Coordinates of C-alpha atoms in Angstrom, one line a residue:
Chain U
M1 CA -106.9 -194.4 -239.6
A2 CA -106.9 -190.8 -240.6
F3 CA -106.7 -187.9 -238.1
S4 CA -108.7 -184.8 -238.7
E5 CA -107.3 -183.2 -235.5
F6 CA -103.9 -183.2 -233.9
R7 CA -103.4 -186.0 -231.3
P8 CA -100.2 -187.0 -229.6
L9 CA -99.2 -190.5 -230.4
D10 CA -97.9 -193.2 -228.1
E11 CA -96.2 -196.5 -229.0
K12 CA -99.5 -198.3 -229.4
S13 CA -101.4 -195.7 -231.5
L14 CA -98.3 -195.2 -233.6
I15 CA -98.6 -198.7 -234.9
E16 CA -102.2 -198.1 -236.0
Y17 CA -101.1 -194.9 -237.6
I18 CA -98.3 -196.6 -239.6
K19 CA -100.7 -199.3 -240.9
A20 CA -103.0 -196.6 -242.3
V21 CA -100.2 -194.7 -244.2
P22 CA -99.0 -196.6 -247.3
A23 CA -95.8 -194.4 -247.5
L24 CA -94.8 -195.8 -244.1
Y25 CA -96.3 -199.2 -244.2
S26 CA -94.6 -200.1 -247.4
K27 CA -91.2 -199.1 -246.0
L28 CA -91.7 -202.0 -243.6
G29 CA -92.6 -204.4 -246.5
N30 CA -96.3 -204.1 -245.5
N31 CA -95.6 -206.3 -242.6
L32 CA -95.8 -205.4 -238.9
D33 CA -94.6 -208.8 -237.6
D34 CA -91.7 -208.6 -235.3
L35 CA -92.0 -204.8 -235.3
K36 CA -89.9 -202.9 -232.7
V37 CA -90.8 -199.4 -231.7
Q38 CA -88.5 -197.4 -229.4
E39 CA -89.0 -193.9 -228.1
V40 CA -85.6 -192.2 -227.9
G41 CA -86.4 -189.4 -225.6
D42 CA -83.1 -187.6 -225.6
G43 CA -84.3 -184.8 -227.7
N44 CA -85.1 -181.5 -226.1
L45 CA -88.2 -180.6 -228.1
N46 CA -90.0 -183.5 -229.6
F47 CA -91.0 -187.2 -229.4
V48 CA -88.9 -189.4 -231.6
Y49 CA -89.7 -193.1 -232.3
I50 CA -87.4 -195.6 -234.0
V51 CA -89.5 -198.1 -235.9
V52 CA -87.7 -201.3 -237.1
A53 CA -89.2 -204.4 -238.7
P54 CA -87.5 -207.2 -240.7
G55 CA -88.8 -205.5 -243.9
G56 CA -87.4 -202.1 -243.2
S57 CA -87.2 -199.1 -240.8
F58 CA -87.8 -195.4 -240.3
V59 CA -88.0 -192.7 -237.7
I60 CA -91.2 -190.9 -236.6
K61 CA -90.8 -187.5 -235.1
Q62 CA -93.8 -185.7 -233.6
A63 CA -93.9 -182.1 -232.4
L64 CA -96.0 -181.3 -229.3
P65 CA -97.3 -177.8 -228.7
Y66 CA -94.6 -177.1 -226.0
I67 CA -90.9 -177.7 -225.5
R68 CA -90.6 -181.3 -224.2
C69 CA -87.6 -180.8 -221.9
I70 CA -89.2 -177.8 -220.2
G71 CA -92.9 -178.8 -220.3
E72 CA -96.1 -177.0 -221.0
S73 CA -94.9 -173.9 -219.3
W74 CA -92.9 -173.0 -222.4
P75 CA -95.4 -173.4 -225.3
M76 CA -94.1 -173.7 -228.8
T77 CA -96.1 -174.0 -232.0
K78 CA -96.3 -177.6 -233.3
E79 CA -96.2 -176.0 -236.8
R80 CA -92.5 -176.2 -236.4
A81 CA -92.9 -179.7 -237.8
Y82 CA -94.1 -178.2 -241.0
F83 CA -91.1 -175.9 -241.3
E84 CA -88.8 -178.8 -240.4
A85 CA -90.3 -181.0 -243.1
V86 CA -89.9 -178.3 -245.7
A87 CA -86.3 -177.7 -244.5
L88 CA -85.4 -181.4 -244.6
K89 CA -86.7 -181.6 -248.2
E90 CA -85.0 -178.5 -249.3
Q91 CA -81.7 -179.2 -247.7
G92 CA -82.0 -182.8 -248.9
R93 CA -82.5 -181.6 -252.4
L94 CA -79.4 -179.5 -252.2
S95 CA -77.1 -181.9 -250.3
P96 CA -78.7 -185.3 -250.5
E97 CA -75.7 -187.2 -249.1
H98 CA -75.9 -185.4 -245.8
V99 CA -79.6 -185.1 -245.0
P100 CA -81.9 -188.1 -244.2
E101 CA -84.7 -188.7 -246.7
V102 CA -88.3 -187.7 -245.7
Y103 CA -90.8 -190.5 -246.4
H104 CA -94.0 -188.9 -245.1
F105 CA -95.3 -185.6 -243.6
D106 CA -98.6 -185.1 -241.9
R107 CA -99.2 -181.4 -241.1
T108 CA -102.4 -182.1 -239.0
M109 CA -100.4 -184.5 -236.8
S110 CA -97.2 -182.4 -236.9
L111 CA -95.5 -185.7 -237.7
I112 CA -92.5 -186.5 -240.0
G113 CA -91.5 -190.0 -241.1
M114 CA -87.9 -190.2 -242.3
R115 CA -84.9 -192.4 -242.8
Y116 CA -83.6 -194.2 -239.7
L117 CA -79.9 -193.5 -239.3
E118 CA -79.0 -196.9 -238.2
P119 CA -76.0 -197.8 -235.9
P120 CA -73.2 -197.1 -235.7
H121 CA -74.6 -193.5 -236.4
I122 CA -74.4 -191.5 -233.2
I123 CA -74.8 -187.9 -232.3
L124 CA -71.6 -186.1 -233.2
R125 CA -71.3 -184.6 -229.7
K126 CA -71.3 -188.0 -228.2
G127 CA -68.7 -189.1 -230.6
F128 CA -66.5 -186.2 -229.6
I129 CA -67.0 -187.0 -226.0
A130 CA -66.0 -190.6 -226.7
G131 CA -62.8 -189.3 -228.4
I132 CA -63.6 -190.8 -231.9
E133 CA -62.0 -189.2 -234.9
Y134 CA -64.0 -188.3 -238.0
P135 CA -61.6 -187.8 -240.9
L136 CA -64.4 -186.9 -243.4
L137 CA -66.4 -184.6 -241.1
A138 CA -64.8 -181.3 -242.2
E139 CA -65.3 -182.2 -245.9
H140 CA -68.9 -183.3 -245.4
M141 CA -70.0 -180.4 -243.3
S142 CA -68.3 -177.9 -245.6
E143 CA -70.2 -179.4 -248.5
F144 CA -73.5 -179.3 -246.6
M145 CA -73.0 -175.7 -245.6
A146 CA -71.7 -174.5 -249.0
K147 CA -74.5 -176.2 -250.9
T148 CA -77.4 -175.2 -248.6
L149 CA -76.2 -171.7 -248.1
Y150 CA -74.9 -170.7 -251.5
F151 CA -77.8 -172.2 -253.5
T152 CA -80.4 -170.5 -251.4
S153 CA -78.7 -167.1 -251.4
L154 CA -79.1 -164.3 -254.0
L155 CA -75.6 -165.3 -255.3
Y156 CA -77.5 -168.0 -257.0
R157 CA -81.3 -167.4 -256.9
S158 CA -83.6 -164.8 -258.5
T159 CA -85.1 -162.2 -256.2
T160 CA -88.5 -163.7 -256.9
E161 CA -87.6 -167.1 -255.6
H162 CA -85.7 -165.6 -252.7
K163 CA -88.5 -163.3 -251.5
R164 CA -91.1 -166.1 -251.9
D165 CA -89.1 -168.4 -249.6
V166 CA -88.2 -165.6 -247.2
A167 CA -91.9 -164.8 -246.8
E168 CA -92.8 -168.4 -246.2
F169 CA -90.2 -168.9 -243.4
C170 CA -91.2 -165.6 -241.8
G171 CA -93.9 -167.9 -240.5
N172 CA -91.4 -169.8 -238.3
V173 CA -91.1 -166.7 -236.1
E174 CA -91.7 -168.5 -232.8
L175 CA -88.6 -170.6 -233.2
C176 CA -86.6 -167.7 -234.4
R177 CA -87.6 -165.8 -231.3
H178 CA -86.6 -168.8 -229.1
T179 CA -83.1 -168.7 -230.8
A180 CA -82.8 -165.0 -230.3
Q181 CA -83.6 -165.4 -226.7
V182 CA -81.4 -168.3 -225.8
V183 CA -78.4 -167.3 -228.0
F184 CA -78.4 -163.5 -228.0
S185 CA -80.2 -162.5 -224.8
D186 CA -80.3 -164.9 -221.9
P187 CA -76.6 -165.7 -221.6
Y188 CA -75.8 -162.0 -221.0
K189 CA -78.2 -161.5 -218.1
V190 CA -79.7 -163.3 -215.1
S191 CA -82.2 -165.7 -216.7
Q192 CA -84.3 -168.6 -215.5
Y193 CA -82.9 -171.3 -217.9
N194 CA -79.2 -170.4 -217.8
R195 CA -77.0 -173.2 -216.5
W196 CA -73.3 -173.5 -215.8
T197 CA -71.0 -175.4 -213.6
S198 CA -71.4 -173.7 -210.3
P199 CA -69.5 -172.5 -208.3
H200 CA -66.5 -173.1 -210.6
L201 CA -67.7 -170.8 -213.4
D202 CA -69.7 -168.3 -211.3
R203 CA -67.1 -165.6 -211.8
D204 CA -66.9 -166.2 -215.5
A205 CA -70.7 -166.1 -215.9
E206 CA -70.7 -162.8 -214.0
A207 CA -67.9 -161.4 -216.1
V208 CA -70.0 -162.1 -219.2
R209 CA -73.0 -160.4 -217.7
E210 CA -71.0 -157.3 -216.9
D211 CA -69.1 -156.9 -220.2
N212 CA -70.9 -154.0 -221.9
V213 CA -68.6 -154.0 -224.9
L214 CA -69.4 -157.6 -225.5
K215 CA -73.1 -157.0 -225.1
L216 CA -73.0 -154.2 -227.7
E217 CA -71.3 -156.6 -230.1
V218 CA -73.9 -159.3 -229.4
A219 CA -76.8 -156.8 -229.9
E220 CA -75.4 -156.0 -233.4
L221 CA -75.3 -159.8 -234.1
K222 CA -78.8 -160.2 -232.8
S223 CA -80.1 -157.5 -235.1
K224 CA -78.4 -159.2 -238.1
F225 CA -80.0 -162.5 -237.0
C226 CA -83.4 -160.9 -237.0
E227 CA -83.1 -158.8 -240.1
R228 CA -80.7 -160.2 -242.6
A229 CA -82.4 -162.8 -244.9
Q230 CA -79.2 -163.8 -246.7
A231 CA -79.7 -167.6 -247.1
F232 CA -81.7 -170.5 -245.9
I233 CA -79.9 -171.4 -242.7
H234 CA -80.3 -174.5 -240.5
G235 CA -80.6 -172.3 -237.5
D236 CA -79.4 -174.8 -234.9
L237 CA -76.3 -176.3 -236.4
H238 CA -74.4 -177.6 -233.3
T239 CA -72.8 -181.0 -232.7
G240 CA -76.1 -182.3 -231.3
S241 CA -77.8 -181.7 -234.7
V242 CA -75.4 -184.0 -236.7
M243 CA -75.3 -187.8 -236.7
V244 CA -72.1 -189.5 -237.8
T245 CA -70.2 -192.7 -238.5
R246 CA -66.6 -192.5 -239.7
E247 CA -67.9 -192.6 -243.2
S248 CA -71.3 -190.8 -243.0
T249 CA -72.3 -187.3 -241.8
Q250 CA -76.1 -186.5 -241.6
V251 CA -77.5 -183.2 -240.6
I252 CA -80.9 -183.4 -238.7
D253 CA -83.3 -181.3 -236.7
P254 CA -83.7 -178.2 -238.9
E255 CA -86.9 -177.0 -237.2
F256 CA -85.2 -173.6 -236.5
A257 CA -84.5 -173.0 -240.2
F258 CA -85.3 -169.7 -241.8
Y259 CA -83.7 -167.1 -244.0
G260 CA -81.0 -165.6 -241.9
P261 CA -77.3 -164.7 -242.1
M262 CA -75.0 -167.5 -243.3
G263 CA -72.6 -166.8 -240.5
F264 CA -75.1 -168.0 -237.9
D265 CA -74.8 -171.6 -239.2
I266 CA -71.0 -171.5 -239.9
G267 CA -70.3 -169.8 -236.6
A268 CA -72.4 -172.1 -234.5
F269 CA -70.8 -175.2 -236.0
V270 CA -67.2 -173.9 -235.8
G271 CA -67.9 -172.6 -232.3
N272 CA -69.1 -176.1 -231.3
L273 CA -65.9 -177.6 -232.7
I274 CA -63.8 -175.3 -230.6
L275 CA -65.8 -176.2 -227.5
A276 CA -65.3 -179.9 -228.3
F277 CA -61.6 -179.3 -228.7
F278 CA -61.1 -177.6 -225.4
A279 CA -63.4 -180.2 -223.6
Q280 CA -61.1 -183.1 -224.6
D281 CA -58.8 -182.7 -221.6
G282 CA -61.8 -183.3 -219.3
H283 CA -62.7 -186.6 -221.1
A284 CA -59.2 -188.0 -221.0
D285 CA -58.6 -191.4 -219.4
Q286 CA -55.9 -194.1 -219.3
V287 CA -57.1 -195.7 -222.6
N288 CA -57.2 -192.4 -224.5
D289 CA -55.2 -189.5 -223.1
R290 CA -56.6 -187.2 -225.9
K291 CA -53.1 -185.6 -226.2
V292 CA -52.8 -186.3 -230.0
C293 CA -56.5 -186.2 -230.9
P294 CA -57.3 -183.9 -233.8
L295 CA -60.9 -185.0 -233.9
F296 CA -61.6 -183.2 -237.2
Chain V
M1 CA -120.9 -149.3 -261.6
A2 CA -118.8 -152.1 -260.1
F3 CA -115.9 -153.7 -261.9
S4 CA -115.2 -157.4 -261.6
E5 CA -112.2 -157.1 -263.8
F6 CA -109.4 -154.5 -264.2
R7 CA -110.1 -151.8 -266.7
P8 CA -108.1 -148.7 -267.4
L9 CA -110.2 -145.6 -266.8
D10 CA -110.3 -142.4 -268.9
E11 CA -111.7 -139.1 -267.9
K12 CA -115.2 -140.1 -268.9
S13 CA -115.5 -143.5 -267.3
L14 CA -113.8 -142.1 -264.2
I15 CA -116.9 -139.9 -263.6
E16 CA -119.2 -142.9 -263.8
Y17 CA -116.9 -144.7 -261.4
I18 CA -116.9 -141.9 -258.8
K19 CA -120.7 -141.8 -258.9
A20 CA -120.9 -145.4 -257.9
V21 CA -118.4 -145.1 -255.0
P22 CA -119.9 -143.4 -251.9
A23 CA -116.5 -142.8 -250.3
L24 CA -115.6 -140.7 -253.3
Y25 CA -118.9 -139.3 -254.3
S26 CA -119.6 -138.0 -250.8
K27 CA -116.2 -136.1 -250.8
L28 CA -117.7 -134.0 -253.6
G29 CA -120.8 -133.3 -251.6
N30 CA -122.7 -136.0 -253.7
N31 CA -122.8 -133.5 -256.5
L32 CA -121.0 -133.7 -259.9
D33 CA -122.1 -130.3 -261.2
D34 CA -119.2 -128.1 -262.3
L35 CA -116.8 -131.1 -261.9
K36 CA -113.3 -130.7 -263.2
V37 CA -111.2 -133.7 -264.0
Q38 CA -107.6 -133.2 -265.1
E39 CA -105.1 -135.9 -265.9
V40 CA -101.6 -134.8 -264.7
G41 CA -99.4 -137.0 -266.7
D42 CA -96.1 -136.0 -265.3
G43 CA -95.7 -139.2 -263.3
N44 CA -93.4 -141.9 -264.6
L45 CA -95.4 -145.0 -263.7
N46 CA -99.2 -144.3 -263.3
F47 CA -102.2 -142.3 -264.4
V48 CA -103.2 -139.6 -262.0
Y49 CA -106.4 -137.6 -262.1
I50 CA -107.2 -134.5 -260.1
V51 CA -110.9 -134.3 -259.4
V52 CA -112.3 -131.0 -258.2
A53 CA -115.9 -129.9 -257.7
P54 CA -117.5 -127.1 -255.7
G55 CA -118.2 -129.5 -252.8
G56 CA -114.7 -131.0 -252.5
S57 CA -111.8 -132.7 -254.2
F58 CA -109.5 -135.7 -254.4
V59 CA -106.9 -137.4 -256.5
I60 CA -107.4 -140.7 -258.3
K61 CA -104.3 -142.7 -259.1
Q62 CA -104.5 -145.8 -261.3
A63 CA -101.7 -148.3 -261.9
L64 CA -101.4 -149.9 -265.3
P65 CA -99.6 -153.2 -265.9
Y66 CA -96.5 -151.5 -267.3
I67 CA -94.3 -148.5 -266.6
R68 CA -96.1 -145.5 -268.2
C69 CA -93.0 -143.5 -269.2
I70 CA -91.5 -146.5 -271.0
G71 CA -94.5 -148.3 -272.2
E72 CA -95.7 -151.9 -272.5
S73 CA -92.2 -153.0 -273.2
W74 CA -91.4 -152.8 -269.5
P75 CA -94.3 -154.6 -267.8
M76 CA -94.8 -154.0 -264.1
T77 CA -97.5 -155.6 -261.9
K78 CA -100.5 -153.4 -261.2
E79 CA -100.5 -155.0 -257.7
R80 CA -98.1 -152.1 -256.9
A81 CA -101.3 -150.1 -256.2
Y82 CA -102.1 -152.5 -253.4
F83 CA -98.7 -152.1 -251.8
E84 CA -98.9 -148.3 -252.3
A85 CA -102.3 -148.1 -250.6
V86 CA -101.1 -150.2 -247.6
A87 CA -98.0 -148.1 -247.4
L88 CA -99.9 -144.8 -247.5
K89 CA -102.2 -146.0 -244.7
E90 CA -99.3 -147.3 -242.6
Q91 CA -97.1 -144.2 -243.1
G92 CA -100.1 -142.0 -242.6
R93 CA -100.9 -143.7 -239.3
L94 CA -97.3 -143.1 -238.1
S95 CA -96.8 -139.6 -239.5
P96 CA -100.3 -138.2 -240.3
E97 CA -99.2 -134.6 -240.9
H98 CA -96.9 -135.6 -243.7
V99 CA -98.8 -138.2 -245.7
P100 CA -102.0 -137.5 -247.7
E101 CA -105.1 -139.4 -246.4
V102 CA -106.5 -142.4 -248.4
Y103 CA -110.2 -142.2 -249.0
H104 CA -110.7 -145.3 -251.1
F105 CA -108.8 -148.3 -252.5
D106 CA -110.0 -150.7 -255.2
R107 CA -107.7 -153.6 -255.6
T108 CA -109.4 -155.0 -258.7
M109 CA -109.0 -151.6 -260.4
S110 CA -105.6 -150.9 -258.9
L111 CA -107.0 -147.5 -258.0
I112 CA -106.4 -145.2 -255.0
G113 CA -108.5 -142.2 -254.1
M114 CA -106.7 -139.8 -251.8
R115 CA -106.4 -136.2 -250.6
Y116 CA -105.7 -133.7 -253.3
L117 CA -102.7 -131.6 -252.3
E118 CA -104.1 -128.3 -253.5
P119 CA -102.0 -125.3 -254.8
P120 CA -99.6 -123.9 -253.9
H121 CA -98.3 -127.5 -253.2
I122 CA -95.7 -128.3 -255.8
I123 CA -93.2 -131.2 -256.3
L124 CA -90.2 -130.4 -254.1
R125 CA -87.8 -130.8 -257.0
K126 CA -89.6 -128.1 -258.9
G127 CA -89.5 -125.9 -255.9
F128 CA -85.8 -126.3 -255.6
I129 CA -85.4 -125.5 -259.3
A130 CA -87.4 -122.4 -258.8
G131 CA -85.1 -121.4 -255.9
I132 CA -87.8 -121.4 -253.2
E133 CA -86.7 -121.9 -249.6
Y134 CA -88.5 -124.3 -247.3
P135 CA -87.6 -123.4 -243.8
L136 CA -89.6 -126.3 -242.2
L137 CA -88.6 -129.0 -244.7
A138 CA -85.7 -130.4 -242.7
E139 CA -87.9 -130.7 -239.6
H140 CA -90.8 -132.2 -241.4
M141 CA -88.8 -134.8 -243.3
S142 CA -86.8 -135.7 -240.2
E143 CA -90.0 -136.3 -238.4
F144 CA -91.5 -138.4 -241.3
M145 CA -88.3 -140.6 -241.5
A146 CA -87.9 -140.9 -237.8
K147 CA -91.5 -142.0 -237.2
T148 CA -91.9 -144.3 -240.2
L149 CA -88.5 -146.0 -239.8
Y150 CA -88.2 -146.3 -236.0
F151 CA -91.8 -147.5 -235.3
T152 CA -91.6 -150.2 -238.0
S153 CA -88.2 -151.5 -236.8
L154 CA -87.3 -154.1 -234.2
L155 CA -86.3 -151.2 -232.0
Y156 CA -90.0 -150.8 -231.4
R157 CA -92.0 -153.8 -232.7
S158 CA -92.2 -157.4 -231.7
T159 CA -90.6 -160.0 -233.9
T160 CA -94.1 -161.4 -234.6
E161 CA -95.4 -158.1 -236.0
H162 CA -92.1 -157.5 -237.8
K163 CA -92.0 -160.9 -239.6
R164 CA -95.7 -160.7 -240.5
D165 CA -95.2 -157.4 -242.3
V166 CA -91.8 -158.4 -243.8
A167 CA -93.6 -161.4 -245.3
E168 CA -96.4 -159.3 -246.8
F169 CA -94.1 -156.9 -248.5
C170 CA -92.0 -159.7 -249.9
G171 CA -94.9 -159.7 -252.4
N172 CA -93.7 -156.3 -253.7
V173 CA -90.7 -158.1 -255.3
E174 CA -91.2 -156.7 -258.8
L175 CA -90.8 -153.1 -257.6
C176 CA -87.8 -154.0 -255.4
R177 CA -86.2 -155.6 -258.5
H178 CA -86.8 -152.4 -260.5
T179 CA -85.1 -150.4 -257.8
A180 CA -82.2 -152.8 -257.5
Q181 CA -81.7 -152.5 -261.3
V182 CA -82.0 -148.8 -261.8
V183 CA -80.1 -147.8 -258.5
F184 CA -77.6 -150.5 -258.0
S185 CA -76.9 -152.1 -261.4
D186 CA -77.6 -150.0 -264.5
P187 CA -75.6 -146.8 -263.6
Y188 CA -72.4 -148.8 -263.4
K189 CA -72.6 -150.4 -266.8
V190 CA -73.8 -149.7 -270.3
S191 CA -77.6 -150.0 -270.2
Q192 CA -80.5 -149.1 -272.3
Y193 CA -82.3 -146.7 -270.1
N194 CA -79.2 -144.8 -268.8
R195 CA -79.3 -141.1 -269.6
W196 CA -76.8 -138.3 -269.0
T197 CA -75.9 -134.9 -270.5
S198 CA -73.8 -135.9 -273.5
P199 CA -71.1 -135.3 -274.6
H200 CA -70.4 -133.1 -271.5
L201 CA -70.6 -135.9 -269.0
D202 CA -69.4 -138.8 -271.2
R203 CA -66.1 -139.0 -269.5
D204 CA -67.7 -139.0 -266.0
A205 CA -70.1 -141.7 -266.9
E206 CA -67.3 -143.8 -268.3
A207 CA -65.2 -143.2 -265.1
V208 CA -68.1 -144.6 -263.1
R209 CA -68.4 -147.7 -265.3
E210 CA -64.7 -148.4 -264.9
D211 CA -64.3 -147.9 -261.1
N212 CA -64.1 -151.4 -259.7
V213 CA -63.6 -150.3 -256.1
L214 CA -66.8 -148.3 -256.4
K215 CA -68.6 -151.2 -258.0
L216 CA -67.6 -153.5 -255.1
E217 CA -69.0 -151.0 -252.6
V218 CA -72.2 -150.7 -254.5
A219 CA -72.5 -154.5 -254.7
E220 CA -72.3 -154.6 -250.9
L221 CA -75.0 -152.0 -250.7
K222 CA -77.2 -153.9 -253.2
S223 CA -77.0 -157.0 -251.1
K224 CA -78.1 -155.0 -248.0
F225 CA -80.9 -153.6 -250.0
C226 CA -82.1 -157.1 -251.0
E227 CA -81.5 -158.8 -247.7
R228 CA -81.8 -156.5 -244.7
A229 CA -85.4 -156.2 -243.5
Q230 CA -84.6 -153.5 -241.0
A231 CA -87.7 -151.2 -241.2
F232 CA -90.6 -150.3 -243.5
I233 CA -88.9 -148.0 -246.0
H234 CA -90.6 -145.7 -248.6
G235 CA -88.2 -147.0 -251.2
D236 CA -88.2 -144.1 -253.6
L237 CA -87.7 -141.1 -251.3
H238 CA -86.3 -138.5 -253.7
T239 CA -87.4 -134.9 -254.2
G240 CA -89.9 -136.0 -256.8
S241 CA -91.8 -137.9 -254.1
V242 CA -92.4 -134.9 -251.8
M243 CA -95.0 -132.2 -252.3
V244 CA -94.5 -128.9 -250.5
T245 CA -95.6 -125.4 -249.6
R246 CA -93.6 -123.3 -247.3
E247 CA -95.7 -124.6 -244.4
S248 CA -96.6 -128.2 -245.5
T249 CA -94.5 -131.2 -246.5
Q250 CA -96.3 -134.3 -247.9
V251 CA -94.6 -137.6 -248.8
I252 CA -96.3 -139.4 -251.7
D253 CA -95.8 -142.3 -254.1
P254 CA -94.7 -145.1 -251.8
E255 CA -95.3 -147.9 -254.3
F256 CA -91.7 -149.1 -253.9
A257 CA -92.1 -149.6 -250.1
F258 CA -91.0 -152.8 -248.4
Y259 CA -88.9 -153.9 -245.4
G260 CA -85.4 -152.8 -246.2
P261 CA -82.4 -150.9 -244.7
M262 CA -83.3 -147.5 -243.2
G263 CA -80.2 -146.0 -244.8
F264 CA -81.8 -146.4 -248.3
D265 CA -84.5 -143.8 -247.5
I266 CA -82.2 -141.5 -245.5
G267 CA -79.4 -141.7 -248.1
A268 CA -81.8 -141.2 -251.1
F269 CA -83.3 -138.1 -249.6
V270 CA -80.0 -136.5 -248.4
G271 CA -78.4 -137.4 -251.7
N272 CA -81.1 -135.6 -253.6
L273 CA -80.7 -132.5 -251.3
I274 CA -77.0 -132.5 -252.2
L275 CA -77.8 -132.8 -255.9
A276 CA -80.3 -129.9 -255.6
F277 CA -77.7 -127.8 -253.8
F278 CA -75.0 -128.3 -256.5
A279 CA -77.6 -127.7 -259.3
Q280 CA -78.4 -124.2 -258.0
D281 CA -75.7 -122.5 -260.0
G282 CA -77.2 -123.7 -263.2
H283 CA -80.7 -122.3 -262.3
A284 CA -79.4 -118.8 -261.4
D285 CA -80.7 -115.8 -263.2
Q286 CA -80.8 -112.0 -262.7
V287 CA -83.8 -112.1 -260.4
N288 CA -82.2 -114.8 -258.1
D289 CA -78.5 -115.3 -258.4
R290 CA -78.7 -118.3 -255.9
K291 CA -75.5 -117.1 -254.2
V292 CA -77.1 -116.9 -250.7
C293 CA -79.7 -119.6 -251.1
P294 CA -79.6 -122.2 -248.4
L295 CA -82.8 -123.9 -249.6
F296 CA -83.1 -126.0 -246.5

């Protein structure tokens, strides 16, 4: 079964699709007996299926032409799957131990087949909320960031390679615009999709909206985000884009990747660590009082 | 006569070429009688022909696949003519009074036909050396820079338009690399094409090469030049890229154009004004002692 046009898959048509694609079918030992397909709809943007058979496993991620968690009212190019596939391959080449392998990419179907990060891998944010410590996390994430940022910057590459890839990822403009809006614009004004714990944080949200010095600083950062093609950045490197066990750290979901300022990745990740640290109190219970929890 | 392959023209084949191109031929009133063709080989990079007939005139500029003033030992893509033509049209759209009109572009032949800036237009640098004052120059150049830089920046344009054009001009990488080398690297080290008044300035040149604080500052500027796609810059805006009369100011030769930091254009032009100012002493004579010459 080959598709000449984009078609959203469901659990049934997905099985037909797998059967027609040797790169996927062979990962299951060419045998669909006792196949289990599970849609894990906790993503914000895409449909994600976990496919497990006795002979093997993988994950299928399909992008639809809108943001899943908001609906068709916020359209978003399904070409983001193309940029995600290129990013996964490039980051995987530079930091293979911390990026899941891509088995298959279908541009027409906006579909990526990649390694299933089996249990006990969980999303890092959930691990932090559960109070789990990750002794290797700092080393792994430093390695991922150092390798993917340094080796795609002009500190390492020729201007020819650099400008070629900058040009290609200029095509990911829709997702960059989304980031610019939700990171550098919306939080500082009244905006439809803003959310905070109300009424407890109403005054804090208002204080942010009225801080003109802060807004000038943020405008400066926004212009760097839009203009400075320093290195190939992940673009969405928060604790929801990392899956972990105590031994393994895997960076996923680079659909927002483009050539931008290194500080955007580094700052987003460190900022999320700080948020997780200060949220520990709120997750304390009798089993784990979180008083001596370094986390990372 | 149509060319399916690139061929360098000479004064004779140029006439055949003009005859076959209505956009050029009509500019001469479709009449080649009393035609005058003059190659004005004072450019560093290209061949430039002034074509004048009783019925009209234009300039033909053809790029060869190397730097003319150095020779075939320094190859340079003739696709620079494409980027120059696009830049002339874009800057001409934004600042029509200060950019010569493009009549014809032939990508295969790397050839641009454009308005002939008739006498008394001269290269601004030569005007400064002759001690001529240009009372409207500051206003004209400010207008050219303000319009071409502001209207191509994210202060005015959408991110979609901006990234589309950034991507296109990533293709002009060879000329950007040339600028990076001759502006940000060569002057600070021993390098083949460096030139200064020797032995008078030997100590000054050496002082520049040994100033590590300066070199760090320049490295920072170089990285902004290569990374920051702030606006569509001319890329070579010195007093040799401007033709003037007392009433008219025309900016030419934008083959180094790309999306870079605005400060590169502004700084290059102001820097050249400062050089011209301090060079006045050296050009003084009995007719013009240059003591009360503001120039601009």
